[in-house]
Coordinates of C-alpha atoms and ligand atoms in Angstrom, one line a residue:
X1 CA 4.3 18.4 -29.3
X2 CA 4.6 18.0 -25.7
X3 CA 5.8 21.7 -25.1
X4 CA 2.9 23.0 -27.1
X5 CA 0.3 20.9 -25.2
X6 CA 1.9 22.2 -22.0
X7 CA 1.8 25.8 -22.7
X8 CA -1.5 25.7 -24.1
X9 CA -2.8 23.8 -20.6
X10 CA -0.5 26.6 -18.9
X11 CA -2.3 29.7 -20.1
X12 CA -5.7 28.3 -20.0
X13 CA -5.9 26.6 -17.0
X14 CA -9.6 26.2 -15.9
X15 CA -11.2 26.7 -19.0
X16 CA -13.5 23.7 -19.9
X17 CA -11.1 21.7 -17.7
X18 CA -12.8 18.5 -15.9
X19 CA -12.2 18.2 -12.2
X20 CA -10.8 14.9 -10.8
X21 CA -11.3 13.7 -7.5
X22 CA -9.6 10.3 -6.2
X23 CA -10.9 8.8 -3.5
X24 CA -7.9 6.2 -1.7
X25 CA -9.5 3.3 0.3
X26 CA -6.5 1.4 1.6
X27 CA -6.4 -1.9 1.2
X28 CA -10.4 -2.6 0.4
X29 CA -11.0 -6.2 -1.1
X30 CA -13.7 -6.0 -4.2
X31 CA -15.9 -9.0 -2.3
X32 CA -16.0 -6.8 0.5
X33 CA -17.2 -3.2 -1.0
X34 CA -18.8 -4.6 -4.1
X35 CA -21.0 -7.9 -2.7
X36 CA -20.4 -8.3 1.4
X37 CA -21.2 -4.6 2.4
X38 CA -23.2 -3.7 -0.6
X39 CA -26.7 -2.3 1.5
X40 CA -23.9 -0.4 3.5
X41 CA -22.5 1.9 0.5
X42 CA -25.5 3.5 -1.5
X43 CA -23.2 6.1 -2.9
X44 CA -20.0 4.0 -4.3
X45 CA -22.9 1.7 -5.2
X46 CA -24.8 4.8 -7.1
X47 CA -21.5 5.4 -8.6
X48 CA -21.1 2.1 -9.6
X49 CA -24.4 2.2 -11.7
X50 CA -23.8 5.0 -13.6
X51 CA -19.6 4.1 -14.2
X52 CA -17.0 2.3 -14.5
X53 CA -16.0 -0.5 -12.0
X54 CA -14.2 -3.5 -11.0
X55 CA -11.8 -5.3 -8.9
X56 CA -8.3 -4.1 -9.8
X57 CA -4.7 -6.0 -9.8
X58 CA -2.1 -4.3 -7.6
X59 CA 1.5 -4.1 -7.7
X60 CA 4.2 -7.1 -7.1
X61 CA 4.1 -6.7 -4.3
X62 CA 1.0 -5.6 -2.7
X63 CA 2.5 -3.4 -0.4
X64 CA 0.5 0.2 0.2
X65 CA 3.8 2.8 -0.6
X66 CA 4.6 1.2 -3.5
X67 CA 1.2 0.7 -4.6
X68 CA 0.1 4.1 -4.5
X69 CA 3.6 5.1 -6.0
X70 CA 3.2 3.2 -8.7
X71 CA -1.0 3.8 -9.2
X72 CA -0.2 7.5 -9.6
X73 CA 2.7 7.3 -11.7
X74 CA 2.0 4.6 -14.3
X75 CA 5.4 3.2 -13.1
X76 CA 6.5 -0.4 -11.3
X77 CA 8.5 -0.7 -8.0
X78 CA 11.7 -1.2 -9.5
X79 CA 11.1 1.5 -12.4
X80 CA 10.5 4.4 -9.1
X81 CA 13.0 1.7 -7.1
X82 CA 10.6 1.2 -4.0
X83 CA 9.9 -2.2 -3.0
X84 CA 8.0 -1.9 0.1
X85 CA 7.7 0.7 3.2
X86 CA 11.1 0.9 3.4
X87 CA 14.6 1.2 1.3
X88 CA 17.7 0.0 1.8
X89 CA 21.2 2.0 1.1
X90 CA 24.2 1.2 0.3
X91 CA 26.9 0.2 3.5
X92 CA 24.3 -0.8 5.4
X93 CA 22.2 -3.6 6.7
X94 CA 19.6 -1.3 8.0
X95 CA 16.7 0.0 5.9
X96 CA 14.7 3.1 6.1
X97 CA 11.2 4.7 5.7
X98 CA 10.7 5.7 2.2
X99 CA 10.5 9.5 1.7
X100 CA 9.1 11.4 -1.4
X101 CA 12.4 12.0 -2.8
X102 CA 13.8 8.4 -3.3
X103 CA 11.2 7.6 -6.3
X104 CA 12.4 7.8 -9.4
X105 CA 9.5 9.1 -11.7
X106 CA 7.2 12.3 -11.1
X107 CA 3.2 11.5 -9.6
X108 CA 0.7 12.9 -12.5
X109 CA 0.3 16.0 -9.9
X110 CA 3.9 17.0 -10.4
X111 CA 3.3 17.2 -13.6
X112 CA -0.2 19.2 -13.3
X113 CA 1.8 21.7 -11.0
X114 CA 4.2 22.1 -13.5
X115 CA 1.7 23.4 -15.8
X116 CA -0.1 25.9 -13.3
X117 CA -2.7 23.8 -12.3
X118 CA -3.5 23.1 -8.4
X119 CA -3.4 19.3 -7.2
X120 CA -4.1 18.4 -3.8
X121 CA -2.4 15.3 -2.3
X122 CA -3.7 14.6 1.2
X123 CA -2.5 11.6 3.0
X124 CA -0.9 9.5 0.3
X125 CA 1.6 7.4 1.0
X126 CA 4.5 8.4 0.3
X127 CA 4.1 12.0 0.9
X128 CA 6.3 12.7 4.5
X129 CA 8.3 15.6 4.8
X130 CA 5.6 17.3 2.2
X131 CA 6.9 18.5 -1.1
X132 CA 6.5 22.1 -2.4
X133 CA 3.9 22.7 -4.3
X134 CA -0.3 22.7 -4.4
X135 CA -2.2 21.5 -1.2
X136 CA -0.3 18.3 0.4
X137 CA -1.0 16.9 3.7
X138 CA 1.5 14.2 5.0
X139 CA 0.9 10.5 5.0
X140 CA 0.8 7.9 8.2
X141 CA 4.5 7.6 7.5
X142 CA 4.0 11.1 9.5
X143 CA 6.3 10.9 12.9
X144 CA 4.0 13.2 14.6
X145 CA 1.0 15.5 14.5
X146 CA 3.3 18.0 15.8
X147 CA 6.2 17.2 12.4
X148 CA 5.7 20.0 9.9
X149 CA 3.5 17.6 7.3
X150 CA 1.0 20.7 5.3
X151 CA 2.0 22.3 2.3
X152 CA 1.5 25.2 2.4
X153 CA 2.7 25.6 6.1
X154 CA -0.2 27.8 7.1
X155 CA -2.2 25.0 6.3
X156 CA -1.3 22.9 9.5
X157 CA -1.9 25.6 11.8
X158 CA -5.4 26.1 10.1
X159 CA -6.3 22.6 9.9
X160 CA -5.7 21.6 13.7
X161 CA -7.8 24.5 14.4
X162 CA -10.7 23.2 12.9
X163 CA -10.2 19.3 13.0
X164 CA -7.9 18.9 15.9
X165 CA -4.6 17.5 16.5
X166 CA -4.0 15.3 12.9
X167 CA -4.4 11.9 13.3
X168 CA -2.1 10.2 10.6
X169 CA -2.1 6.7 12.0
X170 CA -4.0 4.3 14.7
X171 CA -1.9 4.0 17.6
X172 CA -0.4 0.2 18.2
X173 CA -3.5 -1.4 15.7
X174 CA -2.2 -5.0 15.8
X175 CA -3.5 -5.4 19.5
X176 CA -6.2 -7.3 20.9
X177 CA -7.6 -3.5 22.1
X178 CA -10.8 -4.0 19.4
X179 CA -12.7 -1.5 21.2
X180 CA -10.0 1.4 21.6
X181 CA -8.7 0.7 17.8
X182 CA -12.4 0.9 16.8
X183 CA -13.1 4.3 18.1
X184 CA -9.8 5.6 17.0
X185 CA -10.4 4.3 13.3
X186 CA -13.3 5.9 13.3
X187 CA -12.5 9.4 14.8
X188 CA -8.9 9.5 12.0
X189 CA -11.4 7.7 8.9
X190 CA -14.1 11.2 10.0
X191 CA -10.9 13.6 10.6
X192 CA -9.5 12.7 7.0
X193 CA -13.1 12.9 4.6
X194 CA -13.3 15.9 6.8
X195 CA -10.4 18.0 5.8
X196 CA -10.9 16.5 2.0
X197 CA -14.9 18.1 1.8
X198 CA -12.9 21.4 3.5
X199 CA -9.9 21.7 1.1
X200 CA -12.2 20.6 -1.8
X201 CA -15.0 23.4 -1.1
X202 CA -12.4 26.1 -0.3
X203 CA -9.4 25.4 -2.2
X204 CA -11.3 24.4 -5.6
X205 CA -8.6 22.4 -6.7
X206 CA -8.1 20.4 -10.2
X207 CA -7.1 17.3 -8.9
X208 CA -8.0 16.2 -5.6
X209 CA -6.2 13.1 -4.2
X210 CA -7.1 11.7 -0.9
X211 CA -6.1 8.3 1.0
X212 CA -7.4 7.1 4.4
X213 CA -5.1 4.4 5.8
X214 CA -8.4 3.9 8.1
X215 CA -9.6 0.6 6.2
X216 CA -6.5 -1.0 6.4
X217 CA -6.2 -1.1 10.0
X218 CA -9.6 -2.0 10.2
X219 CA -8.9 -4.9 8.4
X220 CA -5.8 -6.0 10.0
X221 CA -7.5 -5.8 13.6
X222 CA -11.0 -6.8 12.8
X223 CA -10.7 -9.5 9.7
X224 CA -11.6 -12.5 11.7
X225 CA -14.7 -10.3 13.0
X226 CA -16.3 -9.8 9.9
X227 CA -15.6 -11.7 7.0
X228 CA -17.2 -15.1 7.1
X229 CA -14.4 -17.0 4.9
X230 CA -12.1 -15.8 7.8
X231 CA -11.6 -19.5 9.7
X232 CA -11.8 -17.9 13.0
X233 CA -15.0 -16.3 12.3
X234 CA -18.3 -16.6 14.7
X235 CA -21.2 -15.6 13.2
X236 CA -22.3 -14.4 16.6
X237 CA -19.3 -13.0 17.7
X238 CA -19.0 -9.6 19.9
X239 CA -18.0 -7.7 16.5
X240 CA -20.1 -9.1 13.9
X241 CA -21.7 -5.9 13.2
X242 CA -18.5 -4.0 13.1
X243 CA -17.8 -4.3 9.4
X244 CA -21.0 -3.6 8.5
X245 CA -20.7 -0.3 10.8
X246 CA -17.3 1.0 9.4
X247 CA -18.1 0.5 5.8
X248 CA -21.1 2.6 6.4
X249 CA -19.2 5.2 7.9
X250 CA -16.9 5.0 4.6
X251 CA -19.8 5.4 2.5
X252 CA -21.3 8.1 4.3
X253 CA -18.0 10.1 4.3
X254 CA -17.7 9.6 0.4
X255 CA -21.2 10.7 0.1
X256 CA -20.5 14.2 2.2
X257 CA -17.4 14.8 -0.1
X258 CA -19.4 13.6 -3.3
X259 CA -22.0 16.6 -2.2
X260 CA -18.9 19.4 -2.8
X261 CA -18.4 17.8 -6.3
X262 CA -20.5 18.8 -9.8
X263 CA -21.0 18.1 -13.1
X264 CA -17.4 18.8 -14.4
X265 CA -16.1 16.4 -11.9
X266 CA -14.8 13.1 -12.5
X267 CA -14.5 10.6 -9.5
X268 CA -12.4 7.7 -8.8
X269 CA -12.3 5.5 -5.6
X270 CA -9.5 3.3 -5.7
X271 CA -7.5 0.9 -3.1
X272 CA -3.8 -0.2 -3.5
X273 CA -4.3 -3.7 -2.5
X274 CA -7.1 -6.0 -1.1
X275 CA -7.1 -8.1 1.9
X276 CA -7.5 -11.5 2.7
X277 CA -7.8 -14.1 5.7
X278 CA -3.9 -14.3 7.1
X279 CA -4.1 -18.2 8.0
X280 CA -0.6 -18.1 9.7
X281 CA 3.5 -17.1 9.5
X282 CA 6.7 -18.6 7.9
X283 CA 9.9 -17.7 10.2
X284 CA 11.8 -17.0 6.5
X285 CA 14.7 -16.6 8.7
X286 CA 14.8 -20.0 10.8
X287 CA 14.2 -21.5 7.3
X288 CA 17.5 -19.9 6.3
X289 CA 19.6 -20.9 9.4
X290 CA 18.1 -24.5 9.7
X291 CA 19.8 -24.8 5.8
X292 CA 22.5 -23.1 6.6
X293 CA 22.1 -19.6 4.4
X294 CA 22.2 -18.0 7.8
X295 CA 24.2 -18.4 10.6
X296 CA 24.2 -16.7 14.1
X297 CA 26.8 -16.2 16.9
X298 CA 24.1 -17.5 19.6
X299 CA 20.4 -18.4 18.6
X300 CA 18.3 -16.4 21.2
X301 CA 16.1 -16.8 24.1
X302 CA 13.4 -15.2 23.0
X303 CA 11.7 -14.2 19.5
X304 CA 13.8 -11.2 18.5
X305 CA 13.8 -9.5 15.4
X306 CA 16.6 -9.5 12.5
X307 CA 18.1 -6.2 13.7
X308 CA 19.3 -7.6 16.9
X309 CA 20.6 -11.0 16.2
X310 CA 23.9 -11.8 16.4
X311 CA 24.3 -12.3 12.8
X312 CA 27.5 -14.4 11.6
X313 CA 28.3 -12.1 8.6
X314 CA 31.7 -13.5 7.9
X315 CA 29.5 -17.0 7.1
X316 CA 26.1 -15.8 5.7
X317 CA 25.0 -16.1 2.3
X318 CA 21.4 -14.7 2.7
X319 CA 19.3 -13.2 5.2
X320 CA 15.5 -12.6 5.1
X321 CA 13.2 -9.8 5.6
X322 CA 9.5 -10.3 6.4
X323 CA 6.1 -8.7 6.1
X324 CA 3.2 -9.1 3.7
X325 CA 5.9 -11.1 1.7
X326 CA 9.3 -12.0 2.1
X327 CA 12.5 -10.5 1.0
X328 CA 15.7 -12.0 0.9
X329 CA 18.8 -10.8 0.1
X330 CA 22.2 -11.8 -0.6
X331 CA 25.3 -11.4 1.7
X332 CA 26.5 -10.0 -1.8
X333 CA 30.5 -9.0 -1.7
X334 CA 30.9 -5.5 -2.5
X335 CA 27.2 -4.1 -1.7
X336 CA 26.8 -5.5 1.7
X337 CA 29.2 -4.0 4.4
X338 CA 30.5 -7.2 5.3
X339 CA 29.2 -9.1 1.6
X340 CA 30.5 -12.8 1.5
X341 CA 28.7 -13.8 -1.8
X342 CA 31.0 -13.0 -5.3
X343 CA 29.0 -11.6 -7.7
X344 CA 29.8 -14.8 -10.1
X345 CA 28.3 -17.0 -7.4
X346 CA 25.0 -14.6 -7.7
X347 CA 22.7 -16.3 -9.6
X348 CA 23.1 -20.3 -9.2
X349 CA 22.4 -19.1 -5.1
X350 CA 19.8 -17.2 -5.8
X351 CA 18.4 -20.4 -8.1
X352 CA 19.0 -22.6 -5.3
X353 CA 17.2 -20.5 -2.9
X354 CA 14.5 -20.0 -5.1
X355 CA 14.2 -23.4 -5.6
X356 CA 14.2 -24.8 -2.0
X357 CA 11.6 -22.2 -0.9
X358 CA 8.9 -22.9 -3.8
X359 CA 9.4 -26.1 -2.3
X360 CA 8.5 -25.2 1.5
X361 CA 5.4 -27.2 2.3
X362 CA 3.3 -26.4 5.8
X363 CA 4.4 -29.8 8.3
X364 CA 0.4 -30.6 8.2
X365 CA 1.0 -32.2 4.7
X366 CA -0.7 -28.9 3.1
X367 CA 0.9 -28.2 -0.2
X368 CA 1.6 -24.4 -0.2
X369 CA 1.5 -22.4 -3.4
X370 CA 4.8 -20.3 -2.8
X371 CA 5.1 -17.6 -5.4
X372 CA 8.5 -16.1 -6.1
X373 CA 9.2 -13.2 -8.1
X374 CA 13.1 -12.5 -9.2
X375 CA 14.0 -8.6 -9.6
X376 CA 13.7 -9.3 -13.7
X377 CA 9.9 -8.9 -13.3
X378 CA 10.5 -5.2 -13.0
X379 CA 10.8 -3.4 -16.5
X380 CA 13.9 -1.5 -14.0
X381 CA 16.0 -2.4 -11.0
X382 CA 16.7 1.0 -9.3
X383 CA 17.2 1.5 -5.8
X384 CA 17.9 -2.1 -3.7
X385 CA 15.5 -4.7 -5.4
X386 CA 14.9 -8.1 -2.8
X387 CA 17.1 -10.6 -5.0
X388 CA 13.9 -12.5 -4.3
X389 CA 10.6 -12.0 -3.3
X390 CA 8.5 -15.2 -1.7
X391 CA 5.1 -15.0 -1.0
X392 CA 4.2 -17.9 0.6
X393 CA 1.1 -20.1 -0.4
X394 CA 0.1 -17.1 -2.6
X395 CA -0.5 -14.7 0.1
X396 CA -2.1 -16.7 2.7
X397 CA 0.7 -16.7 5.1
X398 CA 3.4 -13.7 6.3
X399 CA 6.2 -14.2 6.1
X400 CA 8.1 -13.7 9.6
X401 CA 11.8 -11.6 10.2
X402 CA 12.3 -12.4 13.7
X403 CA 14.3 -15.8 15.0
X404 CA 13.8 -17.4 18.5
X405 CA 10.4 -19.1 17.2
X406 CA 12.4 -22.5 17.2
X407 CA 10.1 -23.5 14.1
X408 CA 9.0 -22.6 10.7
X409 CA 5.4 -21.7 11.0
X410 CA 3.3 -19.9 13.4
X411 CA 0.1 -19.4 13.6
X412 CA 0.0 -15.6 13.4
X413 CA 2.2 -12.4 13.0
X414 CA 5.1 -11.7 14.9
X415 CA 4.0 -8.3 14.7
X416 CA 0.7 -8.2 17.0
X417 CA -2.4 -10.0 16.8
X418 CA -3.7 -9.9 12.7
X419 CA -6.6 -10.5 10.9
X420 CA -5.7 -10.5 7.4
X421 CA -2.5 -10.2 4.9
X422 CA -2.6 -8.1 1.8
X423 CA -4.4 -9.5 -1.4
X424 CA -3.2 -8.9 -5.1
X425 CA -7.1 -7.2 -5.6
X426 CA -8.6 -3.6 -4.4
X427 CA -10.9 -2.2 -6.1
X428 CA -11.6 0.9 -8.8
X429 CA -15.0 2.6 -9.4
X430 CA -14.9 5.8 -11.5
X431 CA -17.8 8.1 -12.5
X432 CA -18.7 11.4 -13.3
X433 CA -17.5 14.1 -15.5
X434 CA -18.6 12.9 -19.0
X435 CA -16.8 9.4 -19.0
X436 CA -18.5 6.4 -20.0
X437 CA -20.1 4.1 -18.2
X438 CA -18.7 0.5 -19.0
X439 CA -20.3 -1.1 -16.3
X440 CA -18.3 -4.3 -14.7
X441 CA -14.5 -4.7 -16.2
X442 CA -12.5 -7.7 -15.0
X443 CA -9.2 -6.8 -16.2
X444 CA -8.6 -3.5 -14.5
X445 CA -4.7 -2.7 -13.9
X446 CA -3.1 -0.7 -10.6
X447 CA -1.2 1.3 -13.4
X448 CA -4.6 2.2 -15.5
X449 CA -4.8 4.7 -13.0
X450 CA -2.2 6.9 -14.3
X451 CA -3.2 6.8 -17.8
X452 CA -6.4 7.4 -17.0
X453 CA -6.0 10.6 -14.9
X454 CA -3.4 11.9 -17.4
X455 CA -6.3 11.7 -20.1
X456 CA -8.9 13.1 -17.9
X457 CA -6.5 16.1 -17.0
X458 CA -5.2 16.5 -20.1
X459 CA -1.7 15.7 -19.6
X460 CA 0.8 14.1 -22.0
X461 CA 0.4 10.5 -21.8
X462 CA 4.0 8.8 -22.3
X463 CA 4.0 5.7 -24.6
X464 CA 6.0 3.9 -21.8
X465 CA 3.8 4.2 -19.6
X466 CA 2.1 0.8 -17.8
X467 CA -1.6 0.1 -18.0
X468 CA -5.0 1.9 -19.9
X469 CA -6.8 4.6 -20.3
X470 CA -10.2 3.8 -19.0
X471 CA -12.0 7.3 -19.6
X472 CA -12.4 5.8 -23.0
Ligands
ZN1 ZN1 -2.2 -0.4 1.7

């Protein structure tokens, strides 16, 4: 059955075919699009009314590589065996970035290559070194604008041309630089809708995937500034206008790329993740050593992160990794390089740890809400799961990988100056093209996505795949 359908899409492949764009707003909370900065998005509010819409549940965790990994392949993190911006390999203690190649299921534009069709991916994370086929533009995992990040080649040459040197990131965006970070956000948010309108109008493509990291550094260096749940926010502060201001320019950019679509064209604007107020850190780590799961040769001077402790393999059972959540594994014998922990000792440790950390309460008597997720939440465990994931008082607080802080909360990130952590919600709004317009759904799933494009594109849909088709 699936052959037929294949060939059939194969030797017909425009005719009467509905045209998909995706529009990828990293990291935009529902409250924010849908109700804060409604006046200042006519045209994903115009969409809205005439569509479907919603806020929509990401991945566990909310982390933006495997979110979008898993949106477009209907797929969870340990079923493509990515857990967060980077993996880990085996002999190791050191992780790295996550490339294309190390997820374990196809994107739904693998699959619409395969059948002769043309998908353009620009910009989504994962997508550095570029794979070969259809239009792709690397993601801000990008080293350089000079690294060789088009597919085809020819295309980076052309595109610098006309939109200058590629900006895949914001330089250093957890400073207290507001005003540098603000004009470089805007100039990379511009550049990116940019080259989307121009390969969209000249490259005609079936599926058109784009993903501007631009609103999540917004929100990590402007949070405070604009939302007014934030605590730190001042109603009359220098920046007050400045989410106001950026969500505009997001709207206006999806309304120039809307202008290059028709009839036949189905859109969807979609985040990986929300955001919300980031109300302080837990040093995971000093939690570890002050009970002993840890243990270092020296405890430093000065906050230093886990890569360069002095780390006491020989006597530790579990070390931590931080971020938007935090990861700890197991010193396990046999998969670490210098592994302590026997495999039979496994699980009562990793019950014990799991116990004492749901029971980590902030020293001002605030109960915290400490959510941890084993590896058995995954329907697979490919790759190097976290043998447990902690996300402390929901996701209000980070938690922190460095040691030296000589205490077990901080008030912010150990990264930079940060507005805002990750939040389970982003939002979907899809229009266009013939589907129906449902109006406001409140159960929308990260993993819909890929059902839904595989419908609208006419692909196979695989019974094992996660989430709904909402075209219907
Ligand atoms: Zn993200």
């Amino acid at each position: 059955m699936t052959h037929v359908k294949r060939k059939r899409d194969a030797e017909n492949p425009k005719g009467g075919m509905r045209r998909v764009v995706v529009i990828g707003l990293d990291c935009v909370p529902p409250r924010l699009a849908f109700d804060l900065f409604a006046r200042d998005m006519p045209h994903l509010h115009e969409l809205m009314a005439r569509g479907t819409w919603g806020p929509m549940h990401s991945t566990i965790p909310p982390i933006t590589v495997p979110a979008w990994a898993c949106m477009f392949s209907g797929r969870d993190p340990g079923e493509l065996g990515v857990y967060g911006f980077q993996t880990r390999k085996g002999g190791s203690y050191r992780a790295e970035l996550v490339r294309p190649s190390d997820l374990r299921a196809e994107r739904v534009w693998h699959e619409l290559a395969a059948v002769g069709r043309k998908p353009a991916v620009l910009f989504v994370p994962p997508s550095f070194p570029p794979e070969a086929f259809g239009i792709q533009v690397g993601c801000f995992l990008t080293p350089s604008s000079r690294s060789p990040h088009t597919y085809p080649p020819r295309l980076q040459a052309e595109l610098e041309q006309r939109f200058g040197p590629y900006r895949m990131d914001v330089e250093d965006f957890r400073s207290d630089d507001l005003d540098r970070i603000g004009a470089e956000l805007r100039e990379m948010t511009c550049q990116h809708f940019d080259i989307a309108s121009h390969i969209l109008a000249h490259e005609q493509p079936d599926l058109l995937v784009m993903v501007d990291i631009g609103p999540d550094r917004f929100h990590h260096a402007f949070y405070q500034h604009i939302e007014p749940r934030h605590p730190q926010y001042q109603e009359d502060g220098p920046y007050a206008r400045a989410g106001h201001d950026y969500y505009a320019l997001l709207d206006h950019k999806i309304g120039q790329l809307l202008a290059h679509t028709g009839d036949d064209t189905t859109v969807i604007v979609a985040s990986d993740h929300g955001a919300r107020p980031l109300l302080g850190g837990v040093c995971l780590n000093e939690w570890l050593i002050e009970h002993g799961y840890l243990r270092l040769r020296e405890y430093p001077k000065r906050v230093t992160p886990l890569s360069e402790l002095a780390i006491d393999w020989s006597r530790t059972r579990a070390f931590g990794e931080g971020g938007y959540c935090g990861r700890i594994q197991l010193n396990l014998a046999g998969r670490e390089p210098q592994g302590i922990v026997p495999e039979h000792a496994r699980e009562a440790l990793v019950v014990e740890l799991a116990q004492g950390l749901s029971e980590l309460d902030h020293p001002h008597g605030k109960r915290l809400r400490n959510l941890i997720v084993p590896p058995s939440a995954y329907r697979g465990t490919y790759g190097r799961p976290p043998d447990l994931q902690v996300f402390f008082d929901d996701l209000n607080y980070r938690a922190l990988g460095s040691v030296g802080h000589r205490c077990l909360f901080t008030a912010t990130n150990d990264r930079g100056p940060d507005g805002c952590n990750h939040d389970w919600h982003g939002i979907f709004v899809m229009a266009g093209g013939g589907v129906p317009a449902r109006g406001r759904v409140d159960d929308l799933q990260i993993y819909d996505v890929a059902k839904t494009l595989r419908s609208l594109l006419q692909l196979p849909g695989y019974e094992d795949l996660l989430g709904s088709d909402r075209s219907l």
